[in-house]
Steps between C-alpha positions, in 0.01 A plus 500: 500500500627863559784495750418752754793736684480306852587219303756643325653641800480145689682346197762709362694585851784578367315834273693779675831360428380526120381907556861542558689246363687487809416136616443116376295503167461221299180273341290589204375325236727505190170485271359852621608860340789631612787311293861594541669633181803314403803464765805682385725279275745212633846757418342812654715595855391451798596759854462344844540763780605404829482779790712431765258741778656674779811557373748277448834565592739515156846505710459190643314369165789594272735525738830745481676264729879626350460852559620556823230749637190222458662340775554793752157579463386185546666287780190321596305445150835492286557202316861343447663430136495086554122587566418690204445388125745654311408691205795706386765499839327800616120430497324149556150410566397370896566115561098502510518580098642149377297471244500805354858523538506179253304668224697804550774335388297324233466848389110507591485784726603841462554713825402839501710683759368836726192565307266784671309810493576839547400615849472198626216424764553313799112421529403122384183635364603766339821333352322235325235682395783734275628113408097398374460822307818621425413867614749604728366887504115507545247253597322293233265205479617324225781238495750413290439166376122625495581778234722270325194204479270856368744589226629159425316187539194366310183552715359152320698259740372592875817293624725765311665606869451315806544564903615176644409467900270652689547872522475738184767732377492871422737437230289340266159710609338705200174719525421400161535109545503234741744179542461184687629402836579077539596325740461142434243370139327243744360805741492748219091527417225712511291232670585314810375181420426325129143497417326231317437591110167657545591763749835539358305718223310712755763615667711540230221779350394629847858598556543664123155686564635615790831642353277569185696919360156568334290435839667680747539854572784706344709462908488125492656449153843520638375182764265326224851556285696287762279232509445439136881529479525217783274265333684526237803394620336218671445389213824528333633274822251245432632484168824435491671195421479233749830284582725740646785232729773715634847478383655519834406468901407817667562587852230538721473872513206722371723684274614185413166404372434821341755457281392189435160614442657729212729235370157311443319730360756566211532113386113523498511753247331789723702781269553653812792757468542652833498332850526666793601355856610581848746389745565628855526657755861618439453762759809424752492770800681183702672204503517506143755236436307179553167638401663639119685217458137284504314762256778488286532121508089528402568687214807286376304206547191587265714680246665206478235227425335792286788551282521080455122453454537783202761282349303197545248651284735714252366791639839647684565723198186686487458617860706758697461525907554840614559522891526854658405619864351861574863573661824386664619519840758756703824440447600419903323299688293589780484407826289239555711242233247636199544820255241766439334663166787600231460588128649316202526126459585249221212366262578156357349384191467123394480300149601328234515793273596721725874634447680437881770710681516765737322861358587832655704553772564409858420799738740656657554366866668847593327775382138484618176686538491549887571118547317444136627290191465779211273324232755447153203430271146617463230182570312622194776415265469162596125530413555676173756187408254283561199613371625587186808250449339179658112563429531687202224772606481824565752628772392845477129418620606293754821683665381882430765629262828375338789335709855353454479129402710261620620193330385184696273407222 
């Protein structure tokens, strides 16, 4: 019996999410074409990215509290030394941070201080857009992480980089391939409900007909492309290993369970070896105090269980979290008990094989850029470090041209 494209329609609901591979996917049958290669091997490093949107504010992150002019420009949002984590009698992390302050001192994070751009933008958009593609000077399309999965990771495993959540990233966007967006395995199919075994196989080869390179016209390869590449990794889901128990409670927070969500798909042996996640909004125009102190308590919290589920599973020395926001804040606060758009902030990176400390140096407090921290260190060296110290690939492709390394890793 021929399935005709009514039916097709009526069953498989959840089709334009697969075009794009922006939405739920998941539920294929593991007998049909299609097989995922080989996942990457149990040693191979792993990246998870977390964005902290609308720009977090890095003085009262990593806080200056015993330099005298953090204070004056701050007598509102300023936070006292018995508040603050101390790091070094200078520096400490907000009382939000516990956690992380505990595997700082386990020597598990390393603190990158006053990373930037030069001519910084003020604009969200356009600030985080020079953060997914690492093009400060001219417009492009491509991200990052997207040139680095071109150049470096084996096209064979469709799980090879993964959006976690619900809303897809420039920095891992490609023209010439496409990567999955999850945001939970039980919602993550192609069809919205299981059909029984002799439909299964209808739908199965109405939707590869569909997406079939040979049968469509030269302008829908690029579409058919997506969808084959979203089968597959519907597929590769439904065969990973079953079993996965977590190693430690999570809070109830949706980047919470994302991490989760990554933490799972590692133990079941997805080869996955970039994640990518959000957290926010950090954007704090007024009455910041209360309102960062939660978002940073949200972060702690699933870093936390992340970072104890990893070690459940042995996993804690083969993944690095990267956390970076698309700026900082102004160094006074406003008027309205909140601070506006700044420039450079700290990025923190997390792991067992990670080497911890402070990196770089503190901005200066005093000399400014009309009311502007000056950036000490270029955002792309922290990229270059990565790609090519951590994932071992190629951190020209991915970052544009050759930058200073640091030694975190």
């Amino acid at each position: 019996m021929n399935l005709t494209r009514r039916d097709f329609l009526i069953k498989g609901t959840a089709l334009i999410a697969a075009i794009g591979i922006g939405g739920p996917l998941l539920y294929a049958d593991s007998k049909n074409i299609l097989k995922p290669g080989p996942p990457a091997g149990p040693k191979d490093r792993v990246l998870v990215v977390v964005q902290l949107s609308g720009g977090n504010d890095g003085l009262n992150t990593l806080i200056p509290y015993g330099i005298g002019a953090y204070h004056d420009a701050r007598p509102r949002l300023r936070l006292q030394q018995h508040e603050v984590l101390d790091i070094n009698g200078q520096i400490g992390l907000h009382p939000s941070l516990s956690q992380l302050h505990g595997l700082y001192q386990r020597g598990k994070v390393a603190i990158v201080q006053g990373v930037g751009y030069p001519k910084p933008n003020h604009s969200h958009f356009r600030s985080m857009e020079i953060w997914h593609t690492g093009e400060p000077e001219k417009r492009i399309s491509d991200g990052w992480l997207g040139r680095y999965a071109f150049s470096s990771l084996d096209t064979a495993n469709p799980l090879r980089a993964v959006q976690l959540g619900k809303t897809e990233t420039r920095a891992l966007r490609h023209d010439s391939i496409s990567l999955p967006v999850v945001s939970a395995l039980d919602s993550y199919k192609i069809f919205t409900s299981k059909p029984p075994d002799p439909e299964r196989g209808r739908l199965n080869k109405a939707f590869l007909d569909m997406y079939n390179l040979n049968k469509q016209a030269a302008p829908l390869r690029v579409t058919c492309s997506s969808g084959i590449e979203a089968y597959r990794s519907v597929e590769a889901i439904g065969s990973l290993k079953p079993g996965y128990t977590a190693g430690a409670p999570y809070p109830d927070s949706s980047f919470a369970k994302d991490l989760q969500l990554a933490a799972q798909l590692m133990a079941s042996g997805s080869g996955t070896r970039v994640f990518y996640t959000q957290l926010g909004p950090f954007d704090d125009h007024a009455n910041e105090k209360a309102h960062h102190a939660a978002m940073l308590s949200t972060l702690d919290g699933g870093l936390g269980a992340f970072y104890r589920d990893l070690e459940a599973h042995g996993l804690q020395d083969q993944v690095m979290v990267m956390a970076f926001s698309e700026f900082g804040r102004r160094m006074k606060e406003n008027g309205s008990g909140g601070t506006d758009h700044g420039t450079a902030g700290p990025v923190f990176l997390l792991g067992g094989g990670v080497s911890g400390g402070l990196y770089g140096a503190y901005p200066s407090l005093t000399k400014l850029d009309k009311g502007d921290l000056k950036a000490e260190l270029d955002f792309r060296s922290v990229y270059y470090t990565v790609v090519e110290n951590w994932l071992n690939g190629d951190a020209r492709s991915a970052v544009g041209r050759l930058y200073e390394k640091l030694s975190f890793v």
